[in-house]
Amino acid sequence: MLGTLRAAAMTISATEAALRDAGSALRASEWDLLVTLYAFGPARPSELTRNARLSVNAPTVHAILGRLEGRELITRTAHPESTRGVLVHITDAGVVEVEELYPTLERKLVNAWAGHFVAEELETIAELTERI
């Protein structure tokens, strides 16, 4: 269990550093939700709360969405099937942000993990974590 927590902390720390180095104002939690929307499409805030890779609660997700919306990286619209529901969409600017930052962040995260594992182990870890 401690190893998992250490790995999560290292990943968050490396993501924060990579975002800063890339000149982005995003935080790791904001990046997480933006990439989730990029990869999976529009979602309800409750789905983002459940699917976020960082451990966040509903009020935190709403605060993050407010910051992303203020930067015009996402929009919120009425859910077509629910009078009270909201769908969160990534904007074109959000797509550009992800596509510009992703290669740099991926490289920096792989390098952070590479100091602890050989290439074959990294491939195994990547395959196993895809299941989560």
C-alpha positions as a printed Julia matrix, in Angstrom:
132×3 Matrix{Float64}:
   0.0    0.0     0.0
   2.78   2.44    0.84
   4.4    1.83   -2.53
   1.16   2.72   -4.3
   0.85   5.93   -2.32
   4.49   6.78   -3.02
   3.98   6.13   -6.75
   0.87   8.34   -6.79
   2.68  11.14   -4.98
   5.64  10.88   -7.36
   3.34  10.97  -10.38
   1.47  14.04   -9.11
   4.72  15.79   -8.25
   6.25  14.98  -11.65
   3.08  16.16  -13.41
   3.07  19.44  -11.48
   6.75  20.01  -12.32
   6.25  19.12  -16.0
   3.31  21.51  -16.28
   5.35  24.32  -14.7
   8.36  23.56  -16.93
   6.09  23.67  -19.99
   4.88  27.12  -18.95
   1.34  25.93  -18.25
  -0.79  27.45  -15.51
  -2.63  24.13  -15.09
  -2.39  22.08  -11.93
  -2.18  18.28  -11.99
  -5.84  17.95  -10.94
  -6.93  20.29  -13.73
  -4.78  18.4   -16.24
  -6.33  15.13  -15.07
  -9.89  16.29  -15.75
  -8.97  17.96  -19.04
  -7.24  14.81  -20.33
 -10.21  12.7   -19.18
 -12.57  14.87  -21.25
 -10.15  14.77  -24.18
  -9.93  10.98  -24.08
 -13.53  10.06  -23.28
 -15.67  12.97  -24.42
 -18.38  14.91  -22.61
 -19.23  13.78  -19.1
 -21.31  14.74  -16.1
 -19.38  16.22  -13.18
 -20.29  13.15  -11.12
 -18.69  10.91  -13.76
 -15.56  13.03  -13.67
 -15.48  12.68   -9.88
 -15.63   8.88  -10.2
 -13.21   8.64  -13.13
 -10.56  11.14  -12.1
  -7.19   9.51  -11.62
  -6.43  11.87   -8.78
  -8.49  11.35   -5.67
 -10.91  14.28   -5.67
 -14.37  14.82   -4.26
 -17.4   16.48   -5.88
 -16.82  20.0    -4.48
 -13.19  19.86   -5.66
 -14.27  18.75   -9.15
 -16.7   21.68   -9.35
 -13.95  24.11   -8.31
 -11.57  22.63  -10.9
 -14.26  22.87  -13.58
 -14.8   26.5   -12.67
 -11.11  27.25  -13.18
 -11.02  25.34  -16.49
 -14.16  27.12  -17.67
 -12.63  30.48  -16.7
  -9.67  29.66  -18.96
 -12.13  28.64  -21.71
 -10.75  25.07  -21.79
 -14.16  23.52  -21.05
 -17.82  24.45  -21.29
 -20.81  23.23  -19.33
 -24.16  22.72  -21.05
 -27.54  21.41  -19.99
 -27.72  17.63  -20.17
 -30.05  16.68  -23.04
 -31.72  13.9   -21.02
 -31.93  15.52  -17.6
 -33.47  18.83  -16.61
 -31.05  19.21  -13.68
 -28.0   17.59  -15.24
 -24.95  19.22  -16.78
 -22.52  17.92  -19.38
 -18.93  19.1   -19.43
 -17.26  19.44  -22.85
 -13.66  20.17  -23.76
 -13.33  23.23  -26.01
 -11.12  23.61  -29.05
  -8.7   25.56  -26.84
  -8.74  22.66  -24.37
  -7.93  20.21  -27.16
  -5.01  22.37  -28.27
  -3.74  22.58  -24.68
  -3.81  18.78  -24.29
  -2.25  18.11  -27.67
   0.54  20.61  -27.07
   1.35  19.49  -23.51
   0.78  15.73  -23.7
   4.06  14.72  -25.4
   6.13  16.76  -22.95
   4.28  15.49  -19.89
   4.38  11.9   -21.08
   8.14  12.09  -21.67
   8.79  13.66  -18.26
   6.62  11.11  -16.45
   8.28   8.2   -18.24
  11.67   9.66  -17.28
  10.56  10.02  -13.64
   9.49   6.38  -13.56
  12.5    5.2   -15.58
  14.8    5.97  -12.68
  13.12   3.16  -10.76
  12.48   0.5   -13.43
  14.01  -1.04  -16.54
  12.21  -0.69  -19.89
  10.47  -4.08  -19.7
   9.14  -3.28  -16.24
   7.83   0.08  -17.44
   5.97  -1.67  -20.26
   4.46  -4.14  -17.79
   3.42  -1.33  -15.44
   1.8    0.54  -18.34
  -0.11  -2.57  -19.4
  -1.26  -3.35  -15.85
  -2.33   0.19  -14.99
  -4.46   0.38  -18.13
  -6.81  -2.03  -16.34
  -7.47   0.42  -13.52
